[in-house]
CSV table of N, CA and C and ligand atoms in Angstrom, one decimal:
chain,number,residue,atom,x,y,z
H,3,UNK,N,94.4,111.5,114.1
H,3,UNK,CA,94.4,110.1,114.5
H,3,UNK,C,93.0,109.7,115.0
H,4,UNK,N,92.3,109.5,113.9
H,4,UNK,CA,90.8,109.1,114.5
H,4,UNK,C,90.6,107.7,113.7
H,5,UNK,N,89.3,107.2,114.0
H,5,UNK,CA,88.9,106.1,113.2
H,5,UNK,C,87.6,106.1,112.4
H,6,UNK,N,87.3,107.7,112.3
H,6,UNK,CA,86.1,107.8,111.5
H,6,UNK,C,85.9,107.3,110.2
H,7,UNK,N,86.9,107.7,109.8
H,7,UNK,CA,87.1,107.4,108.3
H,7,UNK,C,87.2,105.5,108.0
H,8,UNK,N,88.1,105.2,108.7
H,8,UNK,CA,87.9,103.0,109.1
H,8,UNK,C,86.2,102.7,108.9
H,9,UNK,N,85.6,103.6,110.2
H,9,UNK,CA,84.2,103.2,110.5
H,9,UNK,C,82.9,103.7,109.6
H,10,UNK,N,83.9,104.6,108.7
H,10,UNK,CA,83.1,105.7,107.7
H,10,UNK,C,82.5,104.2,106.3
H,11,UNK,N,83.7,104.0,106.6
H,11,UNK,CA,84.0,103.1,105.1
H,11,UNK,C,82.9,101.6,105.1
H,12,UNK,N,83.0,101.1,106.3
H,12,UNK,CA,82.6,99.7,106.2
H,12,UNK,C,81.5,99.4,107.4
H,13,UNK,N,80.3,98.7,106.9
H,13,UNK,CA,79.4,98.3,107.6
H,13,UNK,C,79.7,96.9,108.2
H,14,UNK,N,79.6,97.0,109.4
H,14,UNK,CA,80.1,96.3,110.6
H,14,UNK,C,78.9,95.1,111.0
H,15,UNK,N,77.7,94.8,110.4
H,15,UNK,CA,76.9,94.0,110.2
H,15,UNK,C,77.1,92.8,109.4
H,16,UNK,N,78.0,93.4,108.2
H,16,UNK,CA,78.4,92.4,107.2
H,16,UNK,C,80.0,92.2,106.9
H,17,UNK,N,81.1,92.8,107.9
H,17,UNK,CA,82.1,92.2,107.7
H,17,UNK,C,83.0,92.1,108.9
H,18,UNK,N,83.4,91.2,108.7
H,18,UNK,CA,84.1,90.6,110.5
H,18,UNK,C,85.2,91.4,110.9
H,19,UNK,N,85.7,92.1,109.9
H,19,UNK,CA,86.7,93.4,110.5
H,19,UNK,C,86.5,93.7,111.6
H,20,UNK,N,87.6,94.4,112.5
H,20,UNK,CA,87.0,94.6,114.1
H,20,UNK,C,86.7,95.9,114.2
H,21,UNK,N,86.1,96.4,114.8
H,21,UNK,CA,85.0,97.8,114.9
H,21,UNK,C,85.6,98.7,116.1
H,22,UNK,N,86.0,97.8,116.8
H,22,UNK,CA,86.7,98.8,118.5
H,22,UNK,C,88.0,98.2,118.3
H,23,UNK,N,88.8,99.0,118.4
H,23,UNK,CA,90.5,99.1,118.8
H,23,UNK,C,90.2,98.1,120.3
H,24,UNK,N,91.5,97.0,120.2
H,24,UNK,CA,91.6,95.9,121.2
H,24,UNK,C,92.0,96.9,122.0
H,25,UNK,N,91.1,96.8,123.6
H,25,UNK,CA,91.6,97.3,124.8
H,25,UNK,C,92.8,97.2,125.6
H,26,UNK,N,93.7,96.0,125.0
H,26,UNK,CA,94.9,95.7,126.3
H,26,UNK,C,96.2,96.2,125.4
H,27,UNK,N,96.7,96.7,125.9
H,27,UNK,CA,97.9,96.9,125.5
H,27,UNK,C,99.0,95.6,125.0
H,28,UNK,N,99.9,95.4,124.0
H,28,UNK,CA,100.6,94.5,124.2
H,28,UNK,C,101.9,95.0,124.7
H,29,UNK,N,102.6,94.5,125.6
H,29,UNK,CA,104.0,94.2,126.1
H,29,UNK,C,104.9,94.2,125.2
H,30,UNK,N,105.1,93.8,124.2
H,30,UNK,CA,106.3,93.2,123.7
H,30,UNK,C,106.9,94.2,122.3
H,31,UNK,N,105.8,95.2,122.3
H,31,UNK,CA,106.5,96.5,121.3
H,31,UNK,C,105.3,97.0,120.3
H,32,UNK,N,105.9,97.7,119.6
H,32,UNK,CA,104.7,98.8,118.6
H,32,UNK,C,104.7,97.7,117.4
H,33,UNK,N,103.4,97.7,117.2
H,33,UNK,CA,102.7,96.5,116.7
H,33,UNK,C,103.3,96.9,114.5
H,34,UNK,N,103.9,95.8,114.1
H,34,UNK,CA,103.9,95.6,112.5
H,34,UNK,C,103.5,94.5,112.2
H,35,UNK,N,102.8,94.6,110.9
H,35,UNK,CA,102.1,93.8,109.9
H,35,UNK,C,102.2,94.2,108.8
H,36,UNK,N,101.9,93.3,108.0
H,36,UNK,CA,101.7,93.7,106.3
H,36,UNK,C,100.7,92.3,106.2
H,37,UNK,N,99.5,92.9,106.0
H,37,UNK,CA,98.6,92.1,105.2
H,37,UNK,C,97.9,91.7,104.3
H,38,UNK,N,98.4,90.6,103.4
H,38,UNK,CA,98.2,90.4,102.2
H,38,UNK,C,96.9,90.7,101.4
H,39,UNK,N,96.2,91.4,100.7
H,39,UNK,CA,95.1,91.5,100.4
H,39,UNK,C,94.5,91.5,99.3
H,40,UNK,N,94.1,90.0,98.6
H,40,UNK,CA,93.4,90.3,97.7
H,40,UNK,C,92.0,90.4,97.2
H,41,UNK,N,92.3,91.9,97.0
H,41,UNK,CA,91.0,92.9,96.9
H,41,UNK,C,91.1,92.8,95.0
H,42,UNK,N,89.9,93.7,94.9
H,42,UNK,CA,90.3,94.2,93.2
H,42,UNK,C,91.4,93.9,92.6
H,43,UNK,N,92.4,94.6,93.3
H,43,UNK,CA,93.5,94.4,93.0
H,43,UNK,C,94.4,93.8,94.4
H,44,UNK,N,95.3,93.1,93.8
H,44,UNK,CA,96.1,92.3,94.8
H,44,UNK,C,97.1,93.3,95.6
H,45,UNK,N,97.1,93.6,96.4
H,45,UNK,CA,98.0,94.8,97.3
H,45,UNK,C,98.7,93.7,98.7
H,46,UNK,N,99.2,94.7,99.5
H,46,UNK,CA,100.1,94.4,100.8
H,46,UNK,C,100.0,95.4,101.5
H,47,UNK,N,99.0,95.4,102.6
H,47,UNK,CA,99.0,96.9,103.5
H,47,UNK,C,100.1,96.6,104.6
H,48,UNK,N,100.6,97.7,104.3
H,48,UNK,CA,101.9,97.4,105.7
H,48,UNK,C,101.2,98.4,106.9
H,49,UNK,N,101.0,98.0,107.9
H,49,UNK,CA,100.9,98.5,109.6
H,49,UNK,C,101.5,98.7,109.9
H,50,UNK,N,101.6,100.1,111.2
H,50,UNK,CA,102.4,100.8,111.7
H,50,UNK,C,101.8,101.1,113.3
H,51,UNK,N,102.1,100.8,114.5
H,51,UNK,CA,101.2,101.1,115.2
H,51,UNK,C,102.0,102.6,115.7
H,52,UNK,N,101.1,103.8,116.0
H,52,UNK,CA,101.6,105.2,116.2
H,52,UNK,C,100.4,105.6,117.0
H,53,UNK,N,100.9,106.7,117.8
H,53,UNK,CA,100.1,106.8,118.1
H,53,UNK,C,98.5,106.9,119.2
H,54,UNK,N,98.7,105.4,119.1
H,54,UNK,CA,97.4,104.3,119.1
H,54,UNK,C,96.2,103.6,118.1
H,55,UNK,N,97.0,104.0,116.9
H,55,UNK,CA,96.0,103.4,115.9
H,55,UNK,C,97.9,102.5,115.0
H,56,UNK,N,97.0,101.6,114.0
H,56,UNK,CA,97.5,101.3,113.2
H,56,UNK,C,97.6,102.4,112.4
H,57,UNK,N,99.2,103.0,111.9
H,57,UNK,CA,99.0,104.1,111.2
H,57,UNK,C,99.2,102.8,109.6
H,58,UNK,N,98.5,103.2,108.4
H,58,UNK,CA,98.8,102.4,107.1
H,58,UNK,C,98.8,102.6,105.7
H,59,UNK,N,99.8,102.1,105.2
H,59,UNK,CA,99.5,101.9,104.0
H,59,UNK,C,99.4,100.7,103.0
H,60,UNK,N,99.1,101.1,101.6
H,60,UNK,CA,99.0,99.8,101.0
H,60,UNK,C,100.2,99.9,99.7
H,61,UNK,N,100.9,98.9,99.7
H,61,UNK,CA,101.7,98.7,98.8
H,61,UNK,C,101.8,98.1,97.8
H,62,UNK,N,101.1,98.3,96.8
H,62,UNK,CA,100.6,97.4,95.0
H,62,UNK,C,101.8,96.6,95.1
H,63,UNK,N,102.7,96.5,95.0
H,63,UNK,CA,103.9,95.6,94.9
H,63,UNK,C,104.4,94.7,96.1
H,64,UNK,N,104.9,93.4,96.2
H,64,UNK,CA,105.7,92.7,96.9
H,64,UNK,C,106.4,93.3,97.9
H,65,UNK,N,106.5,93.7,99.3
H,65,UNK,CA,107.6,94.7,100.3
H,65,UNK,C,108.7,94.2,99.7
H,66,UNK,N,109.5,95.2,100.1
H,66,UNK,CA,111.0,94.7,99.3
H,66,UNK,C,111.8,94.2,100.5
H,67,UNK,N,112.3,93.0,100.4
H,67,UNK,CA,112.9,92.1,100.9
H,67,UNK,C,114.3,92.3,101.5
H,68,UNK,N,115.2,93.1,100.6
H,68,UNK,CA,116.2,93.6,100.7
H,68,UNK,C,116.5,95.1,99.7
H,69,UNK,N,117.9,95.5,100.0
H,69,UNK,CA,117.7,96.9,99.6
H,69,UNK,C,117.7,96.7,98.3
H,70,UNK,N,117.4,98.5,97.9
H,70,UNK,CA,117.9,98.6,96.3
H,70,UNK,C,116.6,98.4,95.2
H,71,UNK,N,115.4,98.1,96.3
H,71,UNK,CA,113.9,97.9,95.8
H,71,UNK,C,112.5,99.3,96.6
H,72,UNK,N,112.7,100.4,95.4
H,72,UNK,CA,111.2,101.5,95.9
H,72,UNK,C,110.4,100.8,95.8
H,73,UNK,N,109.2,100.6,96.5
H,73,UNK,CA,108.0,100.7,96.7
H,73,UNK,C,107.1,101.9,96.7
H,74,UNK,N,105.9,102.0,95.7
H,74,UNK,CA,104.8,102.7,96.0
H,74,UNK,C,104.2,102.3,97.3
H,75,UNK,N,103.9,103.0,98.0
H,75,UNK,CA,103.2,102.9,99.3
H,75,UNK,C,102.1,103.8,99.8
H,76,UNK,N,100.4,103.3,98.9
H,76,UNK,CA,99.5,105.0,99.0
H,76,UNK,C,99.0,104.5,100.3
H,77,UNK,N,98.9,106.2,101.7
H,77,UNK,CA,98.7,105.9,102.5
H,77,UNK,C,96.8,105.6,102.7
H,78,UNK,N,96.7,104.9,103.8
H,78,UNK,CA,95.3,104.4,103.6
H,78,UNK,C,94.7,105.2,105.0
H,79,UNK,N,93.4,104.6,105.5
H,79,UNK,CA,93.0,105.1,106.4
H,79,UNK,C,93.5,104.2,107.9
H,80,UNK,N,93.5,105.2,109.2
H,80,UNK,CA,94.1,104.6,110.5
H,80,UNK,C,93.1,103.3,110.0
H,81,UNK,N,93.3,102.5,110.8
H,81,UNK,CA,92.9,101.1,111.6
H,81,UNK,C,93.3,101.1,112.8
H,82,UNK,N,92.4,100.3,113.9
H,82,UNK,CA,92.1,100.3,115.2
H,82,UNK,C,93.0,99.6,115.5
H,83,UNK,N,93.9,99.3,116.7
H,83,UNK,CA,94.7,98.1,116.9
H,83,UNK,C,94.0,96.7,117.3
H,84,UNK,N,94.3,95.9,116.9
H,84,UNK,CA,93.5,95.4,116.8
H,84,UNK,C,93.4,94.3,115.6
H,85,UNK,N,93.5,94.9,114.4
H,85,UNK,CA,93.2,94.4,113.3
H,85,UNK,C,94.5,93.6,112.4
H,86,UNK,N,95.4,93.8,113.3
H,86,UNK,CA,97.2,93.1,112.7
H,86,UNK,C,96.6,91.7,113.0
H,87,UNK,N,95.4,91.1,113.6
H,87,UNK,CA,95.3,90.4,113.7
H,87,UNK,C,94.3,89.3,113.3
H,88,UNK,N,93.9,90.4,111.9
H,88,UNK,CA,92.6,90.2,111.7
H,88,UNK,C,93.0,89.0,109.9
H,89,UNK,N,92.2,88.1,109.5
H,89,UNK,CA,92.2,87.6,108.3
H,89,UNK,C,91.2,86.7,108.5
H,90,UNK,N,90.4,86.8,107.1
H,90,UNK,CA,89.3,86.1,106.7
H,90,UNK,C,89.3,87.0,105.5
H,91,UNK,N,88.0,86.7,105.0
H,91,UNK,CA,87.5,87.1,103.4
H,91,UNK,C,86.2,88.1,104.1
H,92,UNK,N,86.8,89.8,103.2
H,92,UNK,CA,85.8,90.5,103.2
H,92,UNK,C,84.9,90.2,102.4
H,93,UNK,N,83.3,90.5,103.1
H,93,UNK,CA,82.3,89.9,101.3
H,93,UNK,C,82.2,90.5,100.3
H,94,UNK,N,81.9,90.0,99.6
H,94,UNK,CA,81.5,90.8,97.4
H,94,UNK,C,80.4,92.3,98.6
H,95,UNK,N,80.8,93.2,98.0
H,95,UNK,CA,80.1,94.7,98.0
H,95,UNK,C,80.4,95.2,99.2
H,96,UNK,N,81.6,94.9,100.0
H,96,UNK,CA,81.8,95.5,101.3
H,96,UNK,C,82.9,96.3,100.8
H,97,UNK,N,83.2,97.2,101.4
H,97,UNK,CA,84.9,98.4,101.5
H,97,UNK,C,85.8,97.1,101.3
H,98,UNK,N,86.6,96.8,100.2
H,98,UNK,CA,87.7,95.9,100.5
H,98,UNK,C,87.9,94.7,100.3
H,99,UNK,N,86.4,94.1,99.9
H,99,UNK,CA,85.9,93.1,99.8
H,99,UNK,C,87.1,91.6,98.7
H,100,UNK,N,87.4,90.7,99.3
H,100,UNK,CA,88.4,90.1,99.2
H,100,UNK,C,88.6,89.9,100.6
H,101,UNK,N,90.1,88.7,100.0
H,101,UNK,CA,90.8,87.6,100.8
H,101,UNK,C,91.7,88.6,102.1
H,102,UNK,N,91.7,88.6,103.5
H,102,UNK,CA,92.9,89.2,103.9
H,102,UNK,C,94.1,88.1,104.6
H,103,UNK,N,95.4,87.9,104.3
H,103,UNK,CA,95.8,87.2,105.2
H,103,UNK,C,97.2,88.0,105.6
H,104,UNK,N,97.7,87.4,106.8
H,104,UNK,CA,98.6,88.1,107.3
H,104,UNK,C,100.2,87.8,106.7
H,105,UNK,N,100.9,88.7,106.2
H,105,UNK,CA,102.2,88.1,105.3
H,105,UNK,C,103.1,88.3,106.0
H,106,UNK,N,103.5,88.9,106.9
H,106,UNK,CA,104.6,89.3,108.0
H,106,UNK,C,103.8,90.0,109.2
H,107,UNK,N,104.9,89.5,110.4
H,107,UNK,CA,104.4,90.3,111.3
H,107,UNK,C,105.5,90.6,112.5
H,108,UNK,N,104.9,91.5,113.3
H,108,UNK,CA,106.3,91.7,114.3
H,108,UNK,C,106.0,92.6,115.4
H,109,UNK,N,107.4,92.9,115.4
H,109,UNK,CA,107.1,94.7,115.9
H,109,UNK,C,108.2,95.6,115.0
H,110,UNK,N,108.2,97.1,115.9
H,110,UNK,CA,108.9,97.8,115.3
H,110,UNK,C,109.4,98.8,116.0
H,111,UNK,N,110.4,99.8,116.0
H,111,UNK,CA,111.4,100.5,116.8
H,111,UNK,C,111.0,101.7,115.7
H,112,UNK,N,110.1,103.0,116.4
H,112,UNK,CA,110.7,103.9,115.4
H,112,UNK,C,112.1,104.9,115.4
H,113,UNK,N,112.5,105.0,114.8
H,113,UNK,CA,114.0,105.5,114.7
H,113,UNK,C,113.7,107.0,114.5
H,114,UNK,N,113.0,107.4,113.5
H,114,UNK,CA,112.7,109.1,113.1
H,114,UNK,C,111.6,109.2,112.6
H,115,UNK,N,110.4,109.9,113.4
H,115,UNK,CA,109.2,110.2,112.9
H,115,UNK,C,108.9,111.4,112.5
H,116,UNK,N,108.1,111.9,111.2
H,116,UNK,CA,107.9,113.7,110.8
H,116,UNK,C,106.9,113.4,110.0
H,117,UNK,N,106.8,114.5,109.8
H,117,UNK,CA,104.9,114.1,109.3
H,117,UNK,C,105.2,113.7,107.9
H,118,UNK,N,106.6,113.4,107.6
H,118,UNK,CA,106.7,113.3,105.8
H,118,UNK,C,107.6,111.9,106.2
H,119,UNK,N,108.2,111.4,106.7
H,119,UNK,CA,109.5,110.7,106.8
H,119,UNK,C,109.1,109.6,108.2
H,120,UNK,N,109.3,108.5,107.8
H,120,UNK,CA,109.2,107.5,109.2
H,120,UNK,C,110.1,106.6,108.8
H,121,UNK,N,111.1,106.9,109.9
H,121,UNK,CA,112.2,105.7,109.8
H,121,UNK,C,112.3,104.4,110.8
H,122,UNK,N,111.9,103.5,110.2
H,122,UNK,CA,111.4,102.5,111.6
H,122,UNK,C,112.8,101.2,111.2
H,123,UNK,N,113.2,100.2,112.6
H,123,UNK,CA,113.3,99.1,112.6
H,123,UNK,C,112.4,98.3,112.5
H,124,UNK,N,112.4,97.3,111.6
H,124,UNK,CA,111.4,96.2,111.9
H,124,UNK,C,111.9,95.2,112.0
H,125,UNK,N,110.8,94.2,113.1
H,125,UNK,CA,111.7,92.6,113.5
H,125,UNK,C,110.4,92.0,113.3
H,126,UNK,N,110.2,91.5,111.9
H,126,UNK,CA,109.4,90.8,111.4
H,126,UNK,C,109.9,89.1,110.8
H,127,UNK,N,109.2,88.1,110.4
H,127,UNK,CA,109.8,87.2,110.0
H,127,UNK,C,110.4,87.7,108.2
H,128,UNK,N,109.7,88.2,107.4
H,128,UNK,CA,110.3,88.5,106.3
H,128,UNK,C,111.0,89.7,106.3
H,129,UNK,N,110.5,90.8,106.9
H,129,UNK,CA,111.5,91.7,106.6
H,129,UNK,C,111.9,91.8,107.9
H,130,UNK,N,113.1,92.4,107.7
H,130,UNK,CA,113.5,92.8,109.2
H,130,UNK,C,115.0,93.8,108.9
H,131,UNK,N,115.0,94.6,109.7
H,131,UNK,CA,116.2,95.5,109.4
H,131,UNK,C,115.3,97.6,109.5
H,132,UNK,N,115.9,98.2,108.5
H,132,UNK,CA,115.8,99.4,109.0
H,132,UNK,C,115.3,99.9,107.5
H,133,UNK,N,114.3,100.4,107.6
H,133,UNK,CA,113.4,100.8,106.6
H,133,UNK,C,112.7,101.9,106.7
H,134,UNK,N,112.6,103.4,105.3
H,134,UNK,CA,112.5,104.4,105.2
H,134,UNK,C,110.9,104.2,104.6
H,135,UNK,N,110.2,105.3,105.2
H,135,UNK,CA,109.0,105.5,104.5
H,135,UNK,C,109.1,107.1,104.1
H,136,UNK,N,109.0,107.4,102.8
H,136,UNK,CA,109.2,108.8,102.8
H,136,UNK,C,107.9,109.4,101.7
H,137,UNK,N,107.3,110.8,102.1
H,137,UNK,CA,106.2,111.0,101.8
H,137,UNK,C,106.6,112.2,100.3
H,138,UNK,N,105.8,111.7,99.3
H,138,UNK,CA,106.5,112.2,98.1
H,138,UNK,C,105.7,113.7,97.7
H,139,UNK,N,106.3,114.5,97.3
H,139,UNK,CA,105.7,115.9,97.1
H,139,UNK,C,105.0,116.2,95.6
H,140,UNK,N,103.6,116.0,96.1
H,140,UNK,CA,103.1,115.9,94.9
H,140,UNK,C,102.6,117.4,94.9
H,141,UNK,N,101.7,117.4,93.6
H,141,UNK,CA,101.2,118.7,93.3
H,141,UNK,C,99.9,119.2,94.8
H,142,UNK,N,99.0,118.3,94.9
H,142,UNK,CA,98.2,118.5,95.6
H,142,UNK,C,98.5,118.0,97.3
H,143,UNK,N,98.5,118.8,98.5
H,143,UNK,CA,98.7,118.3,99.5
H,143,UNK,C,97.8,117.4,100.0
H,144,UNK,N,96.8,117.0,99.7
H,144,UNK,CA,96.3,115.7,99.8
H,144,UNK,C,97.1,114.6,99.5
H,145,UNK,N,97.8,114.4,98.4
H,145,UNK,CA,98.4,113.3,97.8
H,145,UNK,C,98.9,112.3,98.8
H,146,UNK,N,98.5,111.1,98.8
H,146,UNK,CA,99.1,110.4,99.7
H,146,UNK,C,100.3,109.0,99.2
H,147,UNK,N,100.7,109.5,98.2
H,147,UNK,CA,102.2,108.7,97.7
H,147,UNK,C,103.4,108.7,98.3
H,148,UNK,N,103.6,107.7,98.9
H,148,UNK,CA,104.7,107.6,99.5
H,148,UNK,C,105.9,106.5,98.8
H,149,UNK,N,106.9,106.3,99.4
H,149,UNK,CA,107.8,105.4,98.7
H,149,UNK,C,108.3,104.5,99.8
H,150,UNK,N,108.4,103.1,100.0
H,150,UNK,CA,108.6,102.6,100.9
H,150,UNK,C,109.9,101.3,100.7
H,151,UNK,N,110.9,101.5,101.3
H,151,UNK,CA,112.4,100.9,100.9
H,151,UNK,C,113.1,100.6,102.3
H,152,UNK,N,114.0,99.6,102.2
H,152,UNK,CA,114.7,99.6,103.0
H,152,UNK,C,116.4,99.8,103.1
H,153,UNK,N,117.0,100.2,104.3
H,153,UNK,CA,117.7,101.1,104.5
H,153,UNK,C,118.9,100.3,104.2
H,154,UNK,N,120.6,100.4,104.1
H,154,UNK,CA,121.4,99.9,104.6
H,154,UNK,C,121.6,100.1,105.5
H,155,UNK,N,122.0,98.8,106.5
H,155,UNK,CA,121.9,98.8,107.3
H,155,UNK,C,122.8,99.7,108.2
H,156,UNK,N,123.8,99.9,108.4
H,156,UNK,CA,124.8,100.9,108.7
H,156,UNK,C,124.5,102.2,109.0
H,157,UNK,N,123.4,102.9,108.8
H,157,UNK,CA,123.0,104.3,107.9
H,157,UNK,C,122.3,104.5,109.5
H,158,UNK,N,121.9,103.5,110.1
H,158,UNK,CA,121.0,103.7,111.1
H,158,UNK,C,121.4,103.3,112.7
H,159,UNK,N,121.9,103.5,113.4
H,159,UNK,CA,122.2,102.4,114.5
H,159,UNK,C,121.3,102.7,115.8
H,160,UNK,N,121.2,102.0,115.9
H,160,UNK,CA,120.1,101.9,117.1
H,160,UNK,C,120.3,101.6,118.6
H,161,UNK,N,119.5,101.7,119.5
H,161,UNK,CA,120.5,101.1,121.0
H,161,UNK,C,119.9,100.2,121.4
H,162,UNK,N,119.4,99.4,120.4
H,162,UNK,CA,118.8,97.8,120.8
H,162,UNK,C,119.7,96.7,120.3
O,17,MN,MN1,93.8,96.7,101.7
């Protein structure tokens, strides 16, 4: 859970990204986002706050709205809290460089966390309900392929 790798990537002279993890805590729950990002390629990073960092990944496809839709979901590097709130345009030759805007946002309940498996509620405006992130066994243990879907709802009950 560090942010070297965030701070590794991108020069902080030339892109308004935030650099320090926001100091105040928020009240109101563990921070979700998914923000829209068109980079090279047009993606959706979905945010997770764990921890104390945004834990994340990016999702090449549209989040799935309702069940019965996998998503690829490759995981990316932490982000500082902080940045669920971040959108403007990274510049031409920066880490990422493209449009960011924010496409849902919320919080989230985690239900079951393992270093392969996160089963969260999310109370976002688009999605919302109970959604599986599950870490896929590739050949190399580096591989960061995951699959990202949402649950029926039933499967899960919560005491919220
Ligand atoms: Mn991205």
């Amino acid at each position: 859970m560090s942010l070297k790798e965030y701070k590794e990537k991108r020069n902080f002279s030339k892109t308004a990204e935030p650099i320090e993890p926001r100091l105040q805590k928020k009240s109101d729950g563990l921070v979700y986002v998914i923000q829209r990002h068109q980079a090279s390629h047009l993606h959706y990073d979905l945010r997770l706050e764990e921890g104390g960092v945004l834990k994340s990944w990016a999702v090449p496809k549209e989040p799935p709205l309702k069940e019965g839709i996998k998503r690829l979901a490759i995981q990316t590097e932490d982000h500082p809290l902080g940045y669920e709130d971040f959108e403007g345009i990274i510049p031409e030759g920066q880490y990422g460089a493209g449009k960011v805007e924010i496409w849902d946002k919320g919080i989230h309940i985690p239900l079951e966390v393992t270093h392969e498996k996160r089963i969260v509620e999310i109370k976002g405006k688009k999605l919302q309900g109970k959604y599986c992130l599950i870490k896929l066994k590739g050949k190399d243990p580096d591989d960061k392929n995951w699959l990202f879907f949402k649950l029926k709802n039933k499967k899960y009950i919560s005491n919220t």
